[in-house]
mmCIF file of C-alpha atoms in Angstrom:
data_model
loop_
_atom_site.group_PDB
_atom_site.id
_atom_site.type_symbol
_atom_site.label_atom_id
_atom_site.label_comp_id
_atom_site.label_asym_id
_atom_site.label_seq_id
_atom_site.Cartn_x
_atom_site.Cartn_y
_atom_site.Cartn_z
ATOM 1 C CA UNK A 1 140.986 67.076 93.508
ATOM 2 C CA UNK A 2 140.410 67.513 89.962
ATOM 3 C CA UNK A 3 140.886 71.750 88.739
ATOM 4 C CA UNK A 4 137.376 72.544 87.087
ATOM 5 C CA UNK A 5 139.224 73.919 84.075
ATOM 6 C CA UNK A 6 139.738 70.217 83.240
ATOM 7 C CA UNK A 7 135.907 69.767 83.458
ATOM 8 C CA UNK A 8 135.490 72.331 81.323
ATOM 9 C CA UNK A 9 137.317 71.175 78.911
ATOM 10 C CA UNK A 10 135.915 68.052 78.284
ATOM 11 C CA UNK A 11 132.483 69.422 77.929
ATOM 12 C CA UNK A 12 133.296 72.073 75.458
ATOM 13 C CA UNK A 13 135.679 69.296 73.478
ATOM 14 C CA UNK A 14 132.402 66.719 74.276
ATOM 15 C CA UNK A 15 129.731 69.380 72.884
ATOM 16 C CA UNK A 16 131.915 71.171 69.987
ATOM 17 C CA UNK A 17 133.506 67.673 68.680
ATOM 18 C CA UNK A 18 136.703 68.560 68.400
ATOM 19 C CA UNK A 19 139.524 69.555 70.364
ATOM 20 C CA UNK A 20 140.053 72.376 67.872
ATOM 21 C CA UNK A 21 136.785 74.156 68.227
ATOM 22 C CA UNK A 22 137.064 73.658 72.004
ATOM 23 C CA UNK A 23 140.357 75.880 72.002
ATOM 24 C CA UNK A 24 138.644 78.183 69.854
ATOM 25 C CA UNK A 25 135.550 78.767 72.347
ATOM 26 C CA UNK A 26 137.988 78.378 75.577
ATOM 27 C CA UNK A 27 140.965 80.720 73.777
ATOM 28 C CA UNK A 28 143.459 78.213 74.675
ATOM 29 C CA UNK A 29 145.962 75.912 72.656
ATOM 30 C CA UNK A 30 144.535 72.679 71.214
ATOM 31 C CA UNK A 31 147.633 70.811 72.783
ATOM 32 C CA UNK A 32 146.242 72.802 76.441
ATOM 33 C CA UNK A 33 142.320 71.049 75.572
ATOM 34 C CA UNK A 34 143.883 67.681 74.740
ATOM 35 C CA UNK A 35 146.158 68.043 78.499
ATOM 36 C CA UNK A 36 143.121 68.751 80.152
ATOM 37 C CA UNK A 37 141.083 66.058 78.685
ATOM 38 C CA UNK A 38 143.814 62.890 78.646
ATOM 39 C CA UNK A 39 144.033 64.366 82.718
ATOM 40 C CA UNK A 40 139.722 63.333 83.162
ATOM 41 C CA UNK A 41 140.524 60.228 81.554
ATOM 42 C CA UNK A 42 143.167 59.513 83.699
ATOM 43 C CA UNK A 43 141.258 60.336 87.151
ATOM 44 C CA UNK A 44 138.051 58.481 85.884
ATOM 45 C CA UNK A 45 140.357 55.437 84.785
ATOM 46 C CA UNK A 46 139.196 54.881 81.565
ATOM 47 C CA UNK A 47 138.881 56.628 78.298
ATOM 48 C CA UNK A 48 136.486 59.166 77.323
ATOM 49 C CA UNK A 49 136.663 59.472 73.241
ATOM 50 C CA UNK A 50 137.320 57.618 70.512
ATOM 51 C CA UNK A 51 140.145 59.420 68.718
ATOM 52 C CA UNK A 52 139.739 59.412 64.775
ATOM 53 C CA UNK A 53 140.093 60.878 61.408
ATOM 54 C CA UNK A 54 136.006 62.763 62.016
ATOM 55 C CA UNK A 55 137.026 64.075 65.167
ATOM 56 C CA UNK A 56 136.217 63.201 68.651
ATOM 57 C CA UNK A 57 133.582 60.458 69.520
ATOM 58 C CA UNK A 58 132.025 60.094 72.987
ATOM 59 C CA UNK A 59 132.553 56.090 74.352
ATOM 60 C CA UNK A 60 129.036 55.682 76.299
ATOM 61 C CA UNK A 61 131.078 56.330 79.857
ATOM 62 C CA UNK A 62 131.892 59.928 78.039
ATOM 63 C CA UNK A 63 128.296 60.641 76.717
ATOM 64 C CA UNK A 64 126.910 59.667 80.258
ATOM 65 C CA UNK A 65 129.399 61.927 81.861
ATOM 66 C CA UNK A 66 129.325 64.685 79.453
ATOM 67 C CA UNK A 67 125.125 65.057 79.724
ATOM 68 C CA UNK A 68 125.254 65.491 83.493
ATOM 69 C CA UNK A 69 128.658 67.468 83.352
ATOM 70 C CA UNK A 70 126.556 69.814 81.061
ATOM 71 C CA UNK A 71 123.625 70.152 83.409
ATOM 72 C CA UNK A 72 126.114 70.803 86.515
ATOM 73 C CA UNK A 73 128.284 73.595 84.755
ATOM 74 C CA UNK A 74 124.521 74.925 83.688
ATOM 75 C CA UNK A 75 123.284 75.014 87.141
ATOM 76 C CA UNK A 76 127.060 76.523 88.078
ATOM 77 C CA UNK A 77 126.519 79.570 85.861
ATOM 78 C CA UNK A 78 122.588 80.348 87.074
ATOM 79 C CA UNK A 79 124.193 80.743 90.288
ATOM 80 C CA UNK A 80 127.195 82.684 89.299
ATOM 81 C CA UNK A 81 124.857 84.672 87.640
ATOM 82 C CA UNK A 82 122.310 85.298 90.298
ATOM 83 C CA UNK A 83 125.255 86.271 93.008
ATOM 84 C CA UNK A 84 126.345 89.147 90.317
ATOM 85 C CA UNK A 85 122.853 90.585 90.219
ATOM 86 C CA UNK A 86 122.116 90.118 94.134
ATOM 87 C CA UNK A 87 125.355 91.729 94.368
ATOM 88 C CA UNK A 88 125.163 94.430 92.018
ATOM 89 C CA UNK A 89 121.896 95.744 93.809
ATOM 90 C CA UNK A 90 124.260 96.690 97.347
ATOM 91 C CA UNK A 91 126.182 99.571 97.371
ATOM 92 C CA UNK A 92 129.809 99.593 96.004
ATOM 93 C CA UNK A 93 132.626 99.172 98.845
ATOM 94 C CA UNK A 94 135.888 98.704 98.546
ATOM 95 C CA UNK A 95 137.367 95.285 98.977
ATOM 96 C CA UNK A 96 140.252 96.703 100.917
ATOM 97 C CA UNK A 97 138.524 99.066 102.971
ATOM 98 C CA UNK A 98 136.564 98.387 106.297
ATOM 99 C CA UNK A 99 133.698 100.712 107.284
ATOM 100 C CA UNK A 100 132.382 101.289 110.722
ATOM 101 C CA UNK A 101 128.345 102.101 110.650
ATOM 102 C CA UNK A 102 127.415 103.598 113.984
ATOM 103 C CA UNK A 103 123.692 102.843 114.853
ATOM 104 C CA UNK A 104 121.887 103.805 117.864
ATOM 105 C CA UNK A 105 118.443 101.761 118.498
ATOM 106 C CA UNK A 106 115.987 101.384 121.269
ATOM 107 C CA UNK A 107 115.758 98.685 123.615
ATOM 108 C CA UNK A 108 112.825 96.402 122.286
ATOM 109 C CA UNK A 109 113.606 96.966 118.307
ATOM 110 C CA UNK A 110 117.350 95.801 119.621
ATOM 111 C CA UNK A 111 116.892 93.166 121.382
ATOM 112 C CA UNK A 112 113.868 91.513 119.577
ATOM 113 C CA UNK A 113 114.762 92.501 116.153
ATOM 114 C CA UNK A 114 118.181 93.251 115.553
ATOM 115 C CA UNK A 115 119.953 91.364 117.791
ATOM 116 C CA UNK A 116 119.247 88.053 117.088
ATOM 117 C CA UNK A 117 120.106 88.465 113.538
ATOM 118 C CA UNK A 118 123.224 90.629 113.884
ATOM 119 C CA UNK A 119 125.383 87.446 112.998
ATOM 120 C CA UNK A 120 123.740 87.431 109.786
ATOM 121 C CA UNK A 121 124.546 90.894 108.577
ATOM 122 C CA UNK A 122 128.241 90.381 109.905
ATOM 123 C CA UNK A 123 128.741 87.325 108.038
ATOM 124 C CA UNK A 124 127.114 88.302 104.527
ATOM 125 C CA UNK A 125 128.999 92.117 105.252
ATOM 126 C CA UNK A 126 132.304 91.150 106.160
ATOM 127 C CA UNK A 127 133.962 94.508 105.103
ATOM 128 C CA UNK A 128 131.271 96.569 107.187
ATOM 129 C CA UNK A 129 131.808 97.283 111.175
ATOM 130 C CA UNK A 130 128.611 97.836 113.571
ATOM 131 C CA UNK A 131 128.707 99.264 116.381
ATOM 132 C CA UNK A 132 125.439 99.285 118.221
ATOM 133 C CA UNK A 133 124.202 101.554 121.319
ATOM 134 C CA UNK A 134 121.370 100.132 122.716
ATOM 135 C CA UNK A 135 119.241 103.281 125.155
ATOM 136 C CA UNK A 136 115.383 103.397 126.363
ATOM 137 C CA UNK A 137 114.972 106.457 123.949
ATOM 138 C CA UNK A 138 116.101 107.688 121.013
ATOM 139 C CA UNK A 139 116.153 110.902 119.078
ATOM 140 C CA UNK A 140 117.384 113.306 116.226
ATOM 141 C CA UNK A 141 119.952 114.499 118.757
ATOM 142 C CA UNK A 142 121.361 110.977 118.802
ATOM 143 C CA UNK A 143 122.281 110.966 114.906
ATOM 144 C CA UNK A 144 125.241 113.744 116.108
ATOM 145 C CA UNK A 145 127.314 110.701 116.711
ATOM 146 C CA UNK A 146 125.752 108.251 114.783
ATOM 147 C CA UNK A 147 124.707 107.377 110.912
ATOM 148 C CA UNK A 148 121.176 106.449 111.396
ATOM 149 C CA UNK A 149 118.848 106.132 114.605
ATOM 150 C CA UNK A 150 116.299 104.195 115.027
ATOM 151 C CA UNK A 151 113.482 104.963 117.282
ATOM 152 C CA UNK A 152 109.153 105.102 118.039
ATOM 153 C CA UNK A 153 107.371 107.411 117.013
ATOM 154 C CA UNK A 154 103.819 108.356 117.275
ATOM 155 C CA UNK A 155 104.055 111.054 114.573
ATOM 156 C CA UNK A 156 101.813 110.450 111.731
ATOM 157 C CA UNK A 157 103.109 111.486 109.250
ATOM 158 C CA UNK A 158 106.672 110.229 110.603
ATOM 159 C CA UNK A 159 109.505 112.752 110.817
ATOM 160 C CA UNK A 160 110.037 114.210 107.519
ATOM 161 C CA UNK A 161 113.323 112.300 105.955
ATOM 162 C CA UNK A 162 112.780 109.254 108.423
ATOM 163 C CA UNK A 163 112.511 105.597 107.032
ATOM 164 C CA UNK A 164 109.192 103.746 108.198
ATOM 165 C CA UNK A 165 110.442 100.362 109.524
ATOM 166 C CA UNK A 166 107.202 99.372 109.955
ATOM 167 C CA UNK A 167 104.020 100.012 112.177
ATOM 168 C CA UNK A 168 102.819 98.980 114.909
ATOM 169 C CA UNK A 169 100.302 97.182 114.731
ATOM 170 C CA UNK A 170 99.425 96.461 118.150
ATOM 171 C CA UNK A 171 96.700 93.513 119.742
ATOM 172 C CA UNK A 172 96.532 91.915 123.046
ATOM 173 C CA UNK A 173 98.654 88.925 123.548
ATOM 174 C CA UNK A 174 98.535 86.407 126.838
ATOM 175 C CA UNK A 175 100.033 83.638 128.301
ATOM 176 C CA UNK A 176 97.900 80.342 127.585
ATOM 177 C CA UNK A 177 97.544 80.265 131.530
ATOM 178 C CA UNK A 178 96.729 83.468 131.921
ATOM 179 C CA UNK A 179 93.862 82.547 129.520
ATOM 180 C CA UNK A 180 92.592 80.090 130.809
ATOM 181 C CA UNK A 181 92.947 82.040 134.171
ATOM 182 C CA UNK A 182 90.390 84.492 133.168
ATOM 183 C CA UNK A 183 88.026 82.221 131.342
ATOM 184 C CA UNK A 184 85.990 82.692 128.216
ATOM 185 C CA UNK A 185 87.047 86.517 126.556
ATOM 186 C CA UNK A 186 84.848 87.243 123.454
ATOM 187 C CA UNK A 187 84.928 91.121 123.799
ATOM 188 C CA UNK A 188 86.840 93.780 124.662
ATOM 189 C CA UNK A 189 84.870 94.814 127.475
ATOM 190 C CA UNK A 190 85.492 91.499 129.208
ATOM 191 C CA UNK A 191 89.177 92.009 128.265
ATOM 192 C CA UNK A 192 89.173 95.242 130.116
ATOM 193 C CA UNK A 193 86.963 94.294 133.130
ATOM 194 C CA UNK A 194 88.982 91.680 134.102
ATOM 195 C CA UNK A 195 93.037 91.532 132.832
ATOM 196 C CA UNK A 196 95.896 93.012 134.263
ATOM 197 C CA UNK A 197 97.133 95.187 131.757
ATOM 198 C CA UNK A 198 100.894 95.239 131.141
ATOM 199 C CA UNK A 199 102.682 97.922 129.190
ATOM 200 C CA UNK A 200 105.789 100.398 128.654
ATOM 201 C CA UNK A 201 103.883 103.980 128.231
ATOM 202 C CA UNK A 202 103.682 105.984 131.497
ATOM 203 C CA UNK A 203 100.729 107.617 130.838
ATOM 204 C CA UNK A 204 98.912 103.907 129.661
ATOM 205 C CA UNK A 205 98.066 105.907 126.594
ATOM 206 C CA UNK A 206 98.426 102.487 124.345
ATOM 207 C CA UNK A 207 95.591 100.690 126.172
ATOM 208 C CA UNK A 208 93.786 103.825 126.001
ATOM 209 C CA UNK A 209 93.938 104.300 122.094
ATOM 210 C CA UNK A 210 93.343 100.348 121.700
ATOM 211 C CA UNK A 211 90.087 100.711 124.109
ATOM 212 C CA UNK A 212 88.823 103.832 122.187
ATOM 213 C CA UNK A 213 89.294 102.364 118.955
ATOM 214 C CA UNK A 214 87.110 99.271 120.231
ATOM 215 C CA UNK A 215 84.691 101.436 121.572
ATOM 216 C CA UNK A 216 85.051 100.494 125.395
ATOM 217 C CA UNK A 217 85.425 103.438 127.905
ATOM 218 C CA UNK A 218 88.776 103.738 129.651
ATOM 219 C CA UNK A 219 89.380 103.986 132.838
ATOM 220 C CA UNK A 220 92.646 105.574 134.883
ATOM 221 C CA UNK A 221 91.890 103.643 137.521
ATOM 222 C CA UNK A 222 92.610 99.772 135.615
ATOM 223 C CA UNK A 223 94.604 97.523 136.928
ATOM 224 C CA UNK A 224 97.661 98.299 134.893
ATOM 225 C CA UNK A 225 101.833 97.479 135.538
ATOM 226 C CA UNK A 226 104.173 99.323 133.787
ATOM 227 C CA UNK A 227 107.404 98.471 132.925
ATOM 228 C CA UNK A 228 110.584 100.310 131.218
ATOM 229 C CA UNK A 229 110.317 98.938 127.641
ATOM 230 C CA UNK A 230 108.042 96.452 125.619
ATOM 231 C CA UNK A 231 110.622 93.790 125.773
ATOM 232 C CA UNK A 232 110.191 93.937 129.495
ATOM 233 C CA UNK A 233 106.269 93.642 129.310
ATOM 234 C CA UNK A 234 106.370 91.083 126.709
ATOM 235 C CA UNK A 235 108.499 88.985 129.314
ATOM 236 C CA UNK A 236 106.331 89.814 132.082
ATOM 237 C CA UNK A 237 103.137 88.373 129.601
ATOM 238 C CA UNK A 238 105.170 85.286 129.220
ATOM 239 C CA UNK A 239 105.643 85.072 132.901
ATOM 240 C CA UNK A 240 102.324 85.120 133.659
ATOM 241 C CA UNK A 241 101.518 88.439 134.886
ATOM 242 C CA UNK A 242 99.098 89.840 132.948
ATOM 243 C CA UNK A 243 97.852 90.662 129.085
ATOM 244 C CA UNK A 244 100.428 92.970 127.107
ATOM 245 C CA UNK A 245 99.672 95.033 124.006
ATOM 246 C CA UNK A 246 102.075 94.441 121.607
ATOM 247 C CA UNK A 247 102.779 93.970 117.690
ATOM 248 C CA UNK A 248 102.729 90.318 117.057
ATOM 249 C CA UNK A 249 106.574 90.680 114.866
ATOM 250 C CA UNK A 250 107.851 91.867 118.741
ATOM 251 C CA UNK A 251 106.314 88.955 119.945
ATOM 252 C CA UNK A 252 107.186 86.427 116.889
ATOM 253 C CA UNK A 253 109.372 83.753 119.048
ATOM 254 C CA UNK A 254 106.965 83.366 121.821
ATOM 255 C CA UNK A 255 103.924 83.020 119.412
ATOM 256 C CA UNK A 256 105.395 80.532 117.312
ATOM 257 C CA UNK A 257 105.900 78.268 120.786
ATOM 258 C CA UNK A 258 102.482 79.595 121.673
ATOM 259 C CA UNK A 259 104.065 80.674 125.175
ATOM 260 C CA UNK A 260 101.909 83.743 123.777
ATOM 261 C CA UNK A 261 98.657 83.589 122.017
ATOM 262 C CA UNK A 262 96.482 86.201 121.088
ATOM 263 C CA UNK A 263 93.260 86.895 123.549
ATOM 264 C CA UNK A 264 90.909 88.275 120.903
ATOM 265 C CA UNK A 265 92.222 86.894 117.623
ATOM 266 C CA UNK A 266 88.513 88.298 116.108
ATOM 267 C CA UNK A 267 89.726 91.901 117.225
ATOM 268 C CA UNK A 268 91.491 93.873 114.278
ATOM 269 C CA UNK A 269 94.614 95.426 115.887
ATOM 270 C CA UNK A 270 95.221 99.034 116.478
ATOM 271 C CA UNK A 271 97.640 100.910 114.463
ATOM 272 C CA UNK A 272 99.439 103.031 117.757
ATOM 273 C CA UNK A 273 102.648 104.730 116.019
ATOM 274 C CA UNK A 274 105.608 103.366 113.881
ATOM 275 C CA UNK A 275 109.003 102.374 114.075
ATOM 276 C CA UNK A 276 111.507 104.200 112.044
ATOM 277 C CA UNK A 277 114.897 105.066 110.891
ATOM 278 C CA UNK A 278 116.206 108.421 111.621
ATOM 279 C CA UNK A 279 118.802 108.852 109.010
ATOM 280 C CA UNK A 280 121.937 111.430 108.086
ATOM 281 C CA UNK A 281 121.358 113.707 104.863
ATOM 282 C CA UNK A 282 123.851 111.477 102.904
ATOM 283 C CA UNK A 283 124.687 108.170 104.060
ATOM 284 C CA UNK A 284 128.165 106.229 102.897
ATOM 285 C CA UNK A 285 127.871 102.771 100.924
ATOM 286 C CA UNK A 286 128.321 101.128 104.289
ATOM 287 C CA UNK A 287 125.524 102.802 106.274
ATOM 288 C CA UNK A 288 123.131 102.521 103.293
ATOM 289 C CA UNK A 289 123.745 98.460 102.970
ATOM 290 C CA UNK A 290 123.144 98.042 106.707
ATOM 291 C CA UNK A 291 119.736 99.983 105.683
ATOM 292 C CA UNK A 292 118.468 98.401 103.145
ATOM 293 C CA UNK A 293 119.444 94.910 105.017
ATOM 294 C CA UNK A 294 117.431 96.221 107.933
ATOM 295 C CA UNK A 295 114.063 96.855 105.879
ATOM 296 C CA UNK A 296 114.044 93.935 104.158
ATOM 297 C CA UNK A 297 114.339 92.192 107.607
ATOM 298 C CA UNK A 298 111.702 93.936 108.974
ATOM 299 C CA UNK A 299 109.532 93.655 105.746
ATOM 300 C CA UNK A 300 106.348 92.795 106.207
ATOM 301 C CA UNK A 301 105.508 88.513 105.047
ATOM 302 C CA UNK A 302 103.466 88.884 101.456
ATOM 303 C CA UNK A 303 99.748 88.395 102.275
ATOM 304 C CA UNK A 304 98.470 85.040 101.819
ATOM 305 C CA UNK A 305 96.553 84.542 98.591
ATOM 306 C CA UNK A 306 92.465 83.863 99.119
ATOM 307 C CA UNK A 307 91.324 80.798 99.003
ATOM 308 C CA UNK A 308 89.406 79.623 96.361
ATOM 309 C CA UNK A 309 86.015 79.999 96.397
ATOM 310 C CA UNK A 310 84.101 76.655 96.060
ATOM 311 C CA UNK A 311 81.086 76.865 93.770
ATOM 312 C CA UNK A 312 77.861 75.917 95.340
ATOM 313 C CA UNK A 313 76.322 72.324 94.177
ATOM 314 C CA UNK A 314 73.739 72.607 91.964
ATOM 315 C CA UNK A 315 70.307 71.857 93.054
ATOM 316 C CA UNK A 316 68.832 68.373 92.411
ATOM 317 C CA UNK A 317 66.582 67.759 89.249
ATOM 318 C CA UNK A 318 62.878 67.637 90.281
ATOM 319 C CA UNK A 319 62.238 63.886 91.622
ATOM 320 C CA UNK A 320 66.303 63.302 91.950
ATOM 321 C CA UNK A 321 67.116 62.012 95.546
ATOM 322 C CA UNK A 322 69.034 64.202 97.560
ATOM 323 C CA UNK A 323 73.204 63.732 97.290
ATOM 324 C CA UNK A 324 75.024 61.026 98.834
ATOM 325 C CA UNK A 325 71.404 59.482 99.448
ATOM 326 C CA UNK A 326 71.284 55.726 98.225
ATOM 327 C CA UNK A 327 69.378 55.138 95.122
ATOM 328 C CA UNK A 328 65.965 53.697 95.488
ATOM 329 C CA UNK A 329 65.786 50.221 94.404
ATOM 330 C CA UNK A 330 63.734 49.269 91.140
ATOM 331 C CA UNK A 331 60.255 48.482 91.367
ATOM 332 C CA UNK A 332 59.328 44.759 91.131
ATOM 333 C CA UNK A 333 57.939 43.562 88.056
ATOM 334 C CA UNK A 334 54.119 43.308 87.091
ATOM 335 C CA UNK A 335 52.557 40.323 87.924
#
């Protein structure tokens, strides 16, 4: 394979003229330039200039060459250039060192955020080691053992020194079946008087905020089925079993291949708590990369711009037929 220098060469000697100015702007010999060049000529089969007293000419096979060489070794250095800055944003670590990041997370953010993109992280962090401990609950207690912890809260505010992951925004969600099952929803009330509601909170309090806020009176006695964590009631909605409340980013996968759609898509969702990072006092280079990774993950999509607003058609002039009407056909002539 031909060495890149040799590329180089040939486009500097191409764009200067000369194989003199080329070793100037390269800081090499001129006998190192005309090496590199007569090497091209040799792997293209053909040559490149036309030696003489002015300089260096470019033979039409060079000029074709050297305009797209040009454009390559362009687009070569934009993207040089934008992996410096990209990189020069993440925190410094050490290309000999290895760093272990200990992060403890609850069940649903785990297994429906993180883990699926875990690959990711290890593959564009090489140097950095996670080690993951996955529990139904999750506390300040938990960041004795490790860097950052991340956890629900219904806190608002959020614990003083956490990092909002994001909220949760939270709106019933239902198997198509399960739709169809209960037949035409247009309010909340309907929802209420006639779903099984799934969900992860012992007390039911989730339902109970997202009721209140849509003004319909709750009632301990709904048909309700609780399970251990939201990834288990999402599952259970998929299955079939009833209507969960859930943020649609927990339920992204099984929206997109509507195995979940949402049952009142009118129906603003409920803001019910937040998820958040529970973080040491001072973090290492390590544990503050596999931060920052995680809330640009978890950042929200940008909001979709409005559509344009389509001006109204103007009315018709007085006697003008209507539009899209044919046009009346000319009177006959005057006998």
């Amino acid at each position: 394979m031909l060495p890149l220098s040799a590329l180089r060469a040939f486009e500097v000697a191409a764009r200067r003229g000369s194989v003199k100015a080329a070793a100037l702007e390269m800081g090499v010999t001129d006998g190192a330039i005309s090496r590199q060049v007569r090497e091209l000529e040799t792997f293209v089969g053909g040559p490149l200039f036309v030696r003489s007293g002015r300089g260096l000419e470019l033979t039409g096979v060079g000029a074709a060459l050297s305009a797209k060489l040009s454009q390559a070794l362009d687009l070569i250095d934009i993207a040089l250039d934008e992996a410096r800055t990209e990189l020069s944003r993440r925190p410094s670590i050490a290309a000999e060192e290895s760093h272990q990041v200990r992060v403890r997370a609850v069940a649903t953010l785990a297994a429906r955020m993180l883990l699926p993109r875990i690959a990711a992280f290890e593959r564009d962090h090489p140097l950095i080691e996670l080690v993951l401990s996955v529990s139904d609950s999750a506390d300040e207690d938990d960041l004795a053992e490790n860097e950052l912890v991340l956890c629900y809260t219904r806190d608002a505010p959020p614990p003083r020194g956490s990092v909002v992951l994001f909220r949760d925004e939270a709106e019933p969600v239902a198997s198509p079946r399960v739709l169809a099952r209960l037949g035409d929803i247009q309010t909340p009330v309907q929802l209420m008087s006639r779903a099984r509601l799934l969900g992860a909170t012992p007390t039911g309090w989730d339902w109970q905020a997202w009721a209140t806020a849509h003004g319909v009176a709750w009632s301990p006695e709904q048909p309700t089925m609780r399970f251990e964590t939201d990834d288990l009631a999402i599952q259970a909605a998929v299955a079939g079993v009833g209507v969960v409340l859930a943020d649609v980013r927990l339920a992204a996968r099984e929206m997109r291949d509507e195995r979940l759609v949402r049952v009142l898509p009118d129906a603003p969702p409920v803001s019910l708590g937040s998820f958040v990072a529970l973080r040491r006092p001072v973090l290492d280079a390590a544990a503050t990369a596999f931060l920052a990774w995680l809330r640009e993950i978890l950042a929200p999509p940008p909001a979709s711009p409005p559509a344009p607003l389509t001006p109204a058609p103007s009315p018709p002039a007085p006697g003008a037929p209507p539009p899209g009407s044919a046009p009346e056909p000319p009177a006959p002539p005057a006998p």
